[in-house]
Short mmCIF file of C-alpha atoms and ligand atoms in Angstrom, two decimals:
data_model
loop_
_atom_site.label_atom_id
_atom_site.label_comp_id
_atom_site.label_asym_id
_atom_site.label_seq_id
_atom_site.Cartn_x
_atom_site.Cartn_y
_atom_site.Cartn_z
CA MET A 1 -14.70 -7.35 65.64
CA GLU A 2 -16.79 -4.47 64.33
CA LYS A 3 -18.41 -4.83 60.53
CA ILE A 4 -17.95 -2.31 57.84
CA ARG A 5 -20.72 0.01 57.60
CA MET A 6 -22.27 0.82 53.96
CA THR A 7 -24.33 3.54 53.34
CA THR A 8 -26.21 3.02 50.18
CA PRO A 9 -27.42 -0.25 49.33
CA LEU A 10 -26.12 -2.56 46.45
CA VAL A 11 -28.42 -4.24 43.93
CA GLU A 12 -28.05 -7.89 44.47
CA MET A 13 -29.15 -10.27 41.86
CA ASP A 14 -29.41 -13.80 42.74
CA GLY A 15 -29.12 -16.59 40.12
CA ASP A 16 -29.34 -20.16 39.07
CA GLU A 17 -28.02 -23.60 39.18
CA MET A 18 -24.16 -24.10 40.78
CA THR A 19 -23.44 -20.44 40.94
CA ARG A 20 -26.48 -19.80 42.84
CA ILE A 21 -24.97 -22.18 45.35
CA LEU A 22 -21.66 -20.65 45.41
CA TRP A 23 -23.52 -17.08 45.80
CA GLN A 24 -24.88 -18.06 49.10
CA ALA A 25 -21.45 -19.28 50.33
CA ILE A 26 -19.69 -16.72 49.42
CA LYS A 27 -21.88 -14.12 51.28
CA GLU A 28 -21.81 -16.52 54.18
CA LYS A 29 -18.15 -17.17 54.17
CA LEU A 30 -16.44 -14.19 52.79
CA ILE A 31 -18.70 -11.13 53.16
CA LEU A 32 -21.15 -11.30 55.58
CA PRO A 33 -18.49 -11.73 58.96
CA PHE A 34 -16.86 -8.33 58.03
CA VAL A 35 -19.48 -6.27 56.12
CA ASP A 36 -22.78 -4.90 57.29
CA LEU A 37 -24.23 -5.50 53.85
CA LYS A 38 -26.89 -3.42 52.72
CA SER A 39 -28.28 -4.57 49.69
CA GLU A 40 -31.38 -4.50 47.79
CA TYR A 41 -32.11 -8.51 46.60
CA TYR A 42 -33.88 -9.68 43.58
CA ASP A 43 -34.05 -13.13 42.81
CA LEU A 44 -33.19 -13.65 39.00
CA GLY A 45 -33.26 -17.24 39.61
CA LEU A 46 -35.48 -18.96 36.53
CA PRO A 47 -38.20 -20.03 38.82
CA TYR A 48 -38.95 -16.35 39.90
CA ARG A 49 -38.50 -14.88 36.93
CA ASP A 50 -41.28 -16.97 35.53
CA GLU A 51 -43.34 -16.33 38.57
CA THR A 52 -43.30 -12.84 37.87
CA ASN A 53 -43.37 -12.84 34.38
CA ASP A 54 -39.80 -11.60 33.74
CA GLN A 55 -40.81 -8.28 35.71
CA VAL A 56 -38.11 -8.90 38.42
CA THR A 57 -35.62 -8.77 35.73
CA VAL A 58 -36.94 -5.22 35.02
CA ASP A 59 -36.80 -4.17 38.46
CA ALA A 60 -33.65 -5.21 39.14
CA ALA A 61 -32.39 -3.01 35.93
CA ASN A 62 -34.25 0.05 37.57
CA ALA A 63 -32.75 -0.64 40.55
CA ILE A 64 -29.12 -0.44 39.08
CA LYS A 65 -30.38 2.85 37.56
CA LYS A 66 -31.67 4.13 40.82
CA TYR A 67 -28.35 3.03 42.99
CA GLY A 68 -25.78 2.96 40.41
CA VAL A 69 -24.29 -0.51 41.44
CA GLY A 70 -25.23 -3.87 41.13
CA VAL A 71 -23.45 -7.27 41.42
CA LYS A 72 -25.08 -10.12 39.45
CA CYS A 73 -25.30 -14.21 39.62
CA ALA A 74 -25.09 -16.23 36.54
CA THR A 75 -28.47 -17.04 35.27
CA ILE A 76 -30.17 -19.27 32.54
CA THR A 77 -31.26 -18.09 29.43
CA PRO A 78 -34.08 -20.68 28.66
CA ASN A 79 -33.99 -22.41 25.43
CA ALA A 80 -36.95 -25.06 24.39
CA GLN A 81 -34.96 -27.77 26.60
CA ARG A 82 -35.26 -25.21 29.75
CA VAL A 83 -38.98 -24.45 29.32
CA GLU A 84 -39.72 -28.19 29.50
CA GLU A 85 -37.01 -28.71 32.40
CA TYR A 86 -38.64 -25.64 34.51
CA LYS A 87 -42.04 -26.26 33.12
CA LEU A 88 -42.12 -22.14 31.80
CA LYS A 89 -44.97 -20.23 30.87
CA GLU A 90 -42.66 -18.79 28.06
CA MET A 91 -39.20 -18.69 27.03
CA TRP A 92 -38.11 -15.70 28.74
CA LYS A 93 -35.53 -13.34 27.13
CA SER A 94 -31.72 -13.53 28.46
CA PRO A 95 -31.75 -11.57 31.73
CA ASN A 96 -27.98 -10.03 30.75
CA GLY A 97 -29.85 -8.95 27.25
CA THR A 98 -32.77 -7.24 28.84
CA ILE A 99 -30.54 -5.25 31.68
CA ARG A 100 -28.09 -4.08 29.05
CA ALA A 101 -30.68 -3.01 27.21
CA MET A 102 -32.04 -0.92 29.74
CA LEU A 103 -28.93 0.48 30.97
CA ASP A 104 -27.70 1.33 27.34
CA GLY A 105 -24.53 -0.59 28.95
CA THR A 106 -21.02 -1.60 27.23
CA VAL A 107 -19.71 -4.94 28.39
CA PHE A 108 -15.95 -4.87 29.76
CA ARG A 109 -14.23 -8.46 30.25
CA ALA A 110 -10.93 -8.71 32.21
CA PRO A 111 -9.28 -11.81 33.26
CA VAL A 112 -7.92 -12.14 36.83
CA LEU A 113 -4.27 -13.05 36.78
CA VAL A 114 -2.60 -15.31 39.34
CA LYS A 115 1.10 -16.92 39.41
CA GLY A 116 1.58 -20.26 37.83
CA ILE A 117 -0.96 -19.84 35.28
CA SER A 118 0.79 -17.84 32.52
CA PRO A 119 -1.00 -16.35 29.57
CA THR A 120 -0.56 -18.44 26.25
CA VAL A 121 0.97 -15.20 24.83
CA SER A 122 4.11 -14.94 26.77
CA THR A 123 4.59 -10.97 26.75
CA TRP A 124 1.30 -10.33 28.23
CA LYS A 125 2.02 -9.16 32.17
CA LYS A 126 -1.03 -7.73 32.98
CA PRO A 127 -4.56 -8.20 32.00
CA ILE A 128 -6.31 -6.71 28.73
CA THR A 129 -9.77 -5.79 29.13
CA LEU A 130 -12.02 -6.30 26.39
CA ALA A 131 -14.95 -3.85 25.58
CA ARG A 132 -17.55 -5.22 23.16
CA HIS A 133 -19.78 -2.84 21.14
CA ALA A 134 -22.98 -4.98 21.55
CA TYR A 135 -25.61 -3.50 19.23
CA GLY A 136 -26.13 -3.87 15.61
CA ASP A 137 -23.68 -4.59 12.47
CA ILE A 138 -24.06 -8.39 11.48
CA TYR A 139 -26.35 -9.23 14.81
CA LYS A 140 -28.71 -7.08 13.31
CA ASN A 141 -28.58 -7.61 9.80
CA THR A 142 -30.74 -8.25 6.78
CA GLU A 143 -29.43 -10.77 4.35
CA LEU A 144 -30.76 -12.21 1.09
CA ARG A 145 -29.40 -14.26 -1.86
CA ALA A 146 -29.39 -12.52 -5.17
CA ASP A 147 -30.13 -14.71 -8.35
CA ALA A 148 -28.35 -14.62 -11.55
CA GLY A 149 -29.38 -11.50 -13.52
CA SER A 150 -30.74 -9.77 -10.76
CA LYS A 151 -29.21 -6.31 -9.18
CA ALA A 152 -28.85 -5.40 -5.79
CA GLU A 153 -28.96 -1.81 -4.46
CA LEU A 154 -28.95 -0.09 -1.12
CA VAL A 155 -31.56 2.49 -0.54
CA ILE A 156 -32.10 5.10 1.68
CA THR A 157 -35.70 6.58 1.85
CA ALA A 158 -35.71 10.33 3.48
CA ALA A 159 -38.58 11.43 5.68
CA ASP A 160 -39.90 13.41 2.57
CA GLY A 161 -40.05 10.48 0.61
CA THR A 162 -36.48 11.12 -1.45
CA GLU A 163 -34.58 8.40 -2.36
CA THR A 164 -30.70 7.65 -2.54
CA ARG A 165 -29.71 4.68 -4.33
CA ALA A 166 -26.30 2.85 -4.51
CA LEU A 167 -25.63 0.00 -6.37
CA ILE A 168 -24.24 -2.78 -4.17
CA HIS A 169 -23.52 -5.32 -7.22
CA ASP A 170 -25.05 -6.50 -10.39
CA PHE A 171 -25.00 -10.10 -10.31
CA ALA A 172 -25.82 -10.38 -14.46
CA LYS A 173 -22.78 -13.16 -14.56
CA GLY A 174 -24.05 -15.37 -11.67
CA ALA A 175 -26.11 -15.55 -8.31
CA GLY A 176 -24.56 -14.52 -5.23
CA ILE A 177 -25.43 -12.92 -1.47
CA VAL A 178 -26.16 -9.39 -0.29
CA GLN A 179 -25.97 -8.45 3.68
CA GLY A 180 -27.53 -4.71 4.98
CA VAL A 181 -25.95 -3.73 8.19
CA HIS A 182 -26.67 -0.68 10.05
CA ASN A 183 -25.58 0.88 13.45
CA THR A 184 -26.87 4.22 15.12
CA ASP A 185 -24.87 7.25 15.91
CA SER A 186 -26.49 7.43 19.40
CA SER A 187 -25.41 3.58 19.94
CA ILE A 188 -21.74 4.51 18.86
CA ALA A 189 -21.95 7.48 21.30
CA SER A 190 -23.02 5.76 24.35
CA PHE A 191 -20.40 2.89 23.63
CA ALA A 192 -17.33 5.80 23.65
CA HIS A 193 -18.65 7.37 26.61
CA ALA A 194 -19.01 4.18 28.38
CA CYS A 195 -15.02 3.00 26.93
CA PHE A 196 -13.77 6.55 28.17
CA GLN A 197 -15.64 6.81 31.27
CA PHE A 198 -14.02 3.29 32.12
CA ALA A 199 -10.68 3.66 31.06
CA LEU A 200 -10.51 6.65 33.16
CA ASP A 201 -12.13 4.68 36.44
CA THR A 202 -9.26 2.12 35.80
CA LYS A 203 -6.70 4.41 35.11
CA GLN A 204 -5.69 2.33 31.72
CA ASP A 205 -5.19 3.45 28.46
CA LEU A 206 -7.90 2.98 25.75
CA TRP A 207 -7.34 1.26 22.38
CA PHE A 208 -9.80 1.43 19.83
CA SER A 209 -9.78 -0.09 16.36
CA THR A 210 -11.92 -0.56 13.09
CA LYS A 211 -11.17 -1.05 9.39
CA ASP A 212 -11.71 2.50 8.47
CA THR A 213 -9.49 2.49 5.63
CA ILE A 214 -11.73 0.22 3.67
CA SER A 215 -14.81 1.13 5.02
CA LYS A 216 -14.84 4.85 4.49
CA THR A 217 -18.43 5.68 5.71
CA TYR A 218 -19.47 2.85 7.92
CA ASP A 219 -16.61 2.01 10.09
CA HIS A 220 -15.28 5.69 9.68
CA ARG A 221 -18.34 6.87 11.53
CA PHE A 222 -16.96 4.93 14.32
CA LYS A 223 -13.85 6.50 13.96
CA ASP A 224 -15.12 9.93 13.89
CA ILE A 225 -17.65 9.72 16.84
CA PHE A 226 -14.78 8.36 19.34
CA ALA A 227 -12.75 11.31 18.10
CA GLU A 228 -15.07 14.11 18.68
CA ILE A 229 -15.98 12.66 21.82
CA TYR A 230 -13.07 12.47 23.24
CA ALA A 231 -11.87 15.74 21.89
CA SER A 232 -14.91 17.28 23.46
CA ASP A 233 -15.42 15.47 27.02
CA TYR A 234 -12.34 13.28 28.02
CA LYS A 235 -9.24 15.09 26.61
CA GLU A 236 -8.46 16.95 29.64
CA LYS A 237 -9.45 14.35 32.01
CA PHE A 238 -7.12 11.64 30.32
CA GLU A 239 -4.25 13.98 30.37
CA GLU A 240 -4.76 14.92 33.90
CA ALA A 241 -5.03 10.67 34.69
CA GLY A 242 -1.78 10.20 32.32
CA ILE A 243 -3.51 7.90 30.15
CA GLU A 244 -3.99 7.62 26.53
CA PHE A 245 -6.47 7.31 23.96
CA PHE A 246 -5.28 5.59 21.28
CA TYR A 247 -7.14 4.73 17.62
CA THR A 248 -5.54 2.27 14.95
CA LEU A 249 -6.76 0.02 12.22
CA ILE A 250 -8.24 -3.60 13.52
CA ASP A 251 -5.36 -5.83 11.80
CA ASP A 252 -2.47 -3.23 13.18
CA ALA A 253 -4.29 -3.51 16.55
CA VAL A 254 -4.24 -7.39 16.73
CA ALA A 255 -0.62 -7.18 16.08
CA ARG A 256 0.38 -4.40 18.62
CA VAL A 257 -2.02 -6.73 21.36
CA VAL A 258 0.03 -9.98 20.75
CA ARG A 259 3.55 -8.05 21.07
CA SER A 260 2.15 -5.99 24.30
CA GLU A 261 2.62 -6.55 27.82
CA GLY A 262 -1.04 -5.98 28.43
CA GLY A 263 -2.52 -3.57 31.02
CA PHE A 264 -4.86 -1.82 28.54
CA ILE A 265 -8.15 -1.47 27.55
CA TRP A 266 -9.33 -2.63 23.74
CA ALA A 267 -12.44 -1.48 22.37
CA CYS A 268 -13.83 -3.33 19.35
CA LYS A 269 -16.92 -3.20 17.09
CA ASN A 270 -19.57 -5.93 17.45
CA TYR A 271 -18.16 -8.98 15.70
CA ASP A 272 -14.50 -7.78 16.11
CA GLY A 273 -15.42 -8.02 19.87
CA ASP A 274 -17.17 -11.54 19.91
CA VAL A 275 -14.13 -13.32 18.00
CA MET A 276 -11.50 -11.30 20.19
CA SER A 277 -12.99 -11.74 23.60
CA ASP A 278 -12.99 -15.58 22.90
CA MET A 279 -9.21 -15.46 21.89
CA VAL A 280 -8.17 -13.11 24.54
CA ALA A 281 -10.01 -15.39 27.27
CA THR A 282 -8.63 -18.20 26.10
CA ALA A 283 -5.11 -17.06 26.09
CA PHE A 284 -5.29 -15.92 29.28
CA GLY A 285 -5.99 -19.16 30.45
CA SER A 286 -9.68 -20.10 32.08
CA LEU A 287 -13.28 -18.83 31.61
CA ALA A 288 -13.78 -19.31 35.45
CA MET A 289 -11.08 -16.56 36.04
CA MET A 290 -12.71 -14.06 33.67
CA THR A 291 -14.90 -10.80 35.18
CA SER A 292 -17.15 -8.79 33.53
CA VAL A 293 -18.71 -5.51 34.02
CA LEU A 294 -21.35 -3.62 32.22
CA VAL A 295 -21.03 0.05 32.18
CA SER A 296 -23.58 2.35 31.21
CA PRO A 297 -22.46 5.80 29.55
CA ASP A 298 -24.13 7.65 32.46
CA GLY A 299 -21.86 5.58 34.83
CA ASN A 300 -23.79 2.85 36.39
CA TYR A 301 -22.16 -0.57 37.31
CA GLU A 302 -23.40 -4.23 36.98
CA TYR A 303 -20.55 -6.82 38.03
CA GLU A 304 -20.48 -10.49 37.35
CA ALA A 305 -18.58 -13.49 36.32
CA ALA A 306 -18.17 -13.92 32.37
CA HIS A 307 -19.11 -17.54 33.13
CA GLY A 308 -22.64 -19.15 32.74
CA THR A 309 -24.60 -21.18 36.03
CA VAL A 310 -21.92 -24.24 35.68
CA THR A 311 -24.96 -26.65 34.80
CA ARG A 312 -22.54 -29.78 34.71
CA HIS A 313 -21.67 -29.55 38.08
CA TYR A 314 -24.78 -28.24 39.66
CA TYR A 315 -26.32 -31.90 38.43
CA ARG A 316 -23.42 -33.61 40.09
CA HIS A 317 -24.21 -31.30 43.48
CA LEU A 318 -27.92 -32.69 43.04
CA GLU A 319 -27.10 -36.24 42.98
CA GLY A 320 -25.04 -35.82 46.40
CA GLY A 321 -21.49 -35.70 44.29
CA GLU A 322 -18.26 -33.53 45.06
CA THR A 323 -17.98 -30.20 43.11
CA SER A 324 -14.71 -28.81 42.82
CA THR A 325 -16.44 -25.44 41.09
CA ASN A 326 -14.17 -22.18 40.61
CA SER A 327 -15.62 -19.22 42.66
CA VAL A 328 -12.94 -16.49 41.41
CA ALA A 329 -15.04 -15.05 38.89
CA THR A 330 -17.71 -14.47 41.00
CA ILE A 331 -15.89 -13.28 44.44
CA PHE A 332 -14.23 -10.67 42.05
CA ALA A 333 -18.11 -9.43 41.17
CA TRP A 334 -18.41 -8.99 44.85
CA THR A 335 -15.43 -7.02 45.21
CA GLY A 336 -15.79 -5.37 42.22
CA ALA A 337 -19.04 -3.88 43.11
CA LEU A 338 -18.33 -3.32 46.74
CA ARG A 339 -15.20 -1.45 46.10
CA LYS A 340 -17.19 0.64 43.44
CA ARG A 341 -19.91 1.18 46.38
CA GLY A 342 -17.07 2.29 48.55
CA GLU A 343 -15.49 4.91 45.94
CA LEU A 344 -18.82 6.39 45.27
CA ASP A 345 -19.81 6.74 48.74
CA ASN A 346 -16.48 7.51 50.14
CA LEU A 347 -16.04 4.34 52.28
CA PRO A 348 -12.18 3.89 52.16
CA GLU A 349 -12.85 1.09 54.68
CA LEU A 350 -15.22 -0.82 52.43
CA THR A 351 -12.85 -0.29 49.32
CA ALA A 352 -9.86 -1.65 51.53
CA PHE A 353 -11.98 -4.85 52.31
CA ALA A 354 -12.34 -5.26 48.63
CA ASP A 355 -8.68 -5.37 47.89
CA LYS A 356 -8.31 -7.29 50.95
CA LEU A 357 -10.69 -10.38 49.71
CA GLU A 358 -9.03 -10.24 46.09
CA LYS A 359 -5.39 -10.75 47.44
CA ALA A 360 -6.51 -13.68 49.72
CA THR A 361 -8.42 -15.20 46.91
CA ILE A 362 -5.06 -14.81 44.81
CA ASP A 363 -2.66 -15.46 47.64
CA THR A 364 -5.00 -19.03 48.25
CA ILE A 365 -4.37 -20.07 44.72
CA GLU A 366 -0.87 -19.04 44.31
CA SER A 367 -0.08 -20.73 47.63
CA GLY A 368 -1.33 -24.24 45.59
CA THR A 369 -4.71 -24.44 46.91
CA MET A 370 -7.13 -24.51 43.73
CA THR A 371 -9.81 -25.89 42.25
CA LYS A 372 -9.82 -28.79 39.82
CA ASP A 373 -9.78 -26.61 36.57
CA LEU A 374 -7.01 -24.59 37.54
CA VAL A 375 -4.49 -27.68 38.99
CA GLY A 376 -4.50 -28.69 35.39
CA LEU A 377 -3.44 -25.49 34.07
CA SER A 378 -1.13 -24.34 37.14
CA THR A 379 2.58 -24.81 36.92
CA LEU A 380 3.13 -24.70 40.70
CA GLU A 381 4.96 -27.48 41.98
CA ASN A 382 3.02 -28.32 45.33
CA LYS A 383 -0.87 -28.01 44.27
CA THR A 384 -3.74 -29.22 46.11
CA ALA A 385 -7.08 -29.74 44.52
CA VAL A 386 -9.93 -29.01 46.68
CA ASN A 387 -13.89 -28.95 46.78
CA SER A 388 -16.18 -25.88 46.01
CA MET A 389 -16.36 -25.02 49.55
CA GLU A 390 -12.98 -26.14 50.99
CA PHE A 391 -11.72 -23.43 48.70
CA LEU A 392 -14.09 -20.80 49.89
CA ASP A 393 -12.99 -21.81 53.70
CA ALA A 394 -9.22 -21.63 52.44
CA ILE A 395 -9.94 -17.82 51.54
CA ALA A 396 -11.90 -17.28 54.64
CA ALA A 397 -8.86 -18.39 56.88
CA ARG A 398 -6.89 -15.98 55.07
CA MET A 399 -9.12 -12.96 56.12
CA ALA A 400 -9.65 -13.97 59.92
P1 NAP B 501 -21.07 -22.58 31.68
O1 NAP B 501 -21.91 -22.26 32.58
O2 NAP B 501 -20.15 -21.06 32.04
O3 NAP B 501 -20.07 -23.81 31.76
C1 NAP B 501 -19.26 -24.62 30.96
C2 NAP B 501 -18.34 -25.18 31.26
O4 NAP B 501 -17.32 -24.51 31.72
C3 NAP B 501 -18.47 -25.87 32.66
O5 NAP B 501 -19.27 -27.22 32.42
C4 NAP B 501 -17.03 -26.20 33.40
O6 NAP B 501 -16.50 -27.05 32.65
C5 NAP B 501 -16.59 -25.12 32.92
N1 NAP B 501 -16.93 -23.76 33.48
C6 NAP B 501 -17.40 -22.59 33.77
N2 NAP B 501 -17.39 -21.82 34.59
C7 NAP B 501 -16.82 -22.54 35.45
C8 NAP B 501 -16.25 -22.62 37.08
N3 NAP B 501 -16.69 -21.43 37.69
N4 NAP B 501 -15.79 -23.76 37.48
C9 NAP B 501 -15.13 -24.50 37.19
N5 NAP B 501 -15.44 -25.07 35.53
C10 NAP B 501 -16.12 -23.90 35.07
O7 NAP B 501 -21.53 -22.77 30.13
P2 NAP B 501 -22.79 -22.95 29.42
O8 NAP B 501 -22.79 -24.59 30.11
O9 NAP B 501 -22.64 -23.02 28.30
O10 NAP B 501 -24.14 -22.50 30.22
C11 NAP B 501 -24.79 -23.04 31.39
C12 NAP B 501 -25.88 -22.22 31.31
O11 NAP B 501 -25.42 -20.93 32.08
C13 NAP B 501 -26.87 -21.94 30.45
O12 NAP B 501 -28.18 -22.13 31.02
C14 NAP B 501 -26.51 -20.49 29.99
O13 NAP B 501 -27.98 -20.03 29.59
C15 NAP B 501 -26.20 -19.79 31.22
N6 NAP B 501 -24.83 -18.98 31.06
C16 NAP B 501 -25.20 -17.51 31.63
C17 NAP B 501 -24.51 -16.52 31.56
C18 NAP B 501 -24.60 -15.27 32.65
O14 NAP B 501 -25.47 -15.26 33.20
N7 NAP B 501 -23.71 -14.29 32.20
C19 NAP B 501 -23.56 -16.58 30.52
C20 NAP B 501 -23.13 -17.64 30.07
C21 NAP B 501 -24.02 -18.88 29.85
P3 NAP B 501 -16.49 -28.57 32.97
O15 NAP B 501 -17.90 -29.28 32.96
O16 NAP B 501 -15.70 -29.55 31.84
O17 NAP B 501 -16.28 -28.94 34.43
MG1 MG B 502 -17.73 -15.39 21.10
#
């Protein structure tokens, strides 16, 4: 059989622990037999990040900017315990954080749905994709405690030294707390572009929600920037694609999301996205089935699984024990990246391969062959728990 040819390389970022083992096996069993894979390989495994003083992460991010599409394995974000475990020179920053900052990207998370594993919310029939604005607000805040008798004011000092002041609260009657948060027009605009772009790409409606009735300057700025960018750059394209941009208040959005069928993108401010992405992910079933793609405002894409390196399974594997680690989100990271490469390079065979591999993965689970994490969730009558490699082999058998 002739393998599918690629014209532009894919940026391949290897990672750590159990997902590094799955990574290799997915390539060997599900991709290399069918695709003449052209990839530029970056080893983001912790030992090599340490060896290169994390330069490899920066190089990988630059390669995504160059080629437009990347696929990333889960990686360890070091903490004190990891510094000790890997004898690190430094507590290197989160690779995802570094790449996101360099691409100025927005993360979109969407669940893979299979028959037998029903969302907790019974009306949900299609995935809900959650987009979180990952800059500013309380994640870059300044907080102080205010003693009784103190007065808190908001002060902006202009470039020419002029001060604008507003009273936050007079603590005359007792002590309290104060918090200062910010965002920037450019970050909000990047977020908006990434959301509109991704909605067009995936032909789904885009919902956006803030609390602009209460926050008349801060949240209202988000609403205005989205509305302006929609009108100037996307309105016609949305109409052509037959999709909608819908703005509503966050509490109204929550109520509508729970009553909806799914099948749209929900863009949220930083905190709303943090909270709602965990709610939506849990209600859809399993973290191991949650995919994630980072989209930059100028149209670069990085695909990955939303989960981590599955450390507990890795230690069992190192001790020679059997693992039953779910590889679905990592497989879908590969198919997402290959499909995007196929679309950008006009290679319909590559796009069709991505569709076929996704279908084989879903069919495998729906026919009752699945990893342990899913057996507990699935309502199918005949189901078998298989180990990590047997699951990949079962998918491969459907690809032949
Ligand atoms: P995790 O790797 O997502 O695993 C947490 C637990 O969730 C696992 O122990 C397992 O539960 C279950 N799980 C997650 N993915 C699974 C899968 N594919 N198949 C089956 N079960 C799965 O999160 P963590 O333990 O908090 O973090 C481990 C490492 O990953 C950390 O070093 C962290 O820095 C890193 N991390 C990386 C990323 C990323 O690169 N995007 C994201 C998050 C975390 P059971 O053990 O009960 O089976
Ligand atoms: Mg959270």
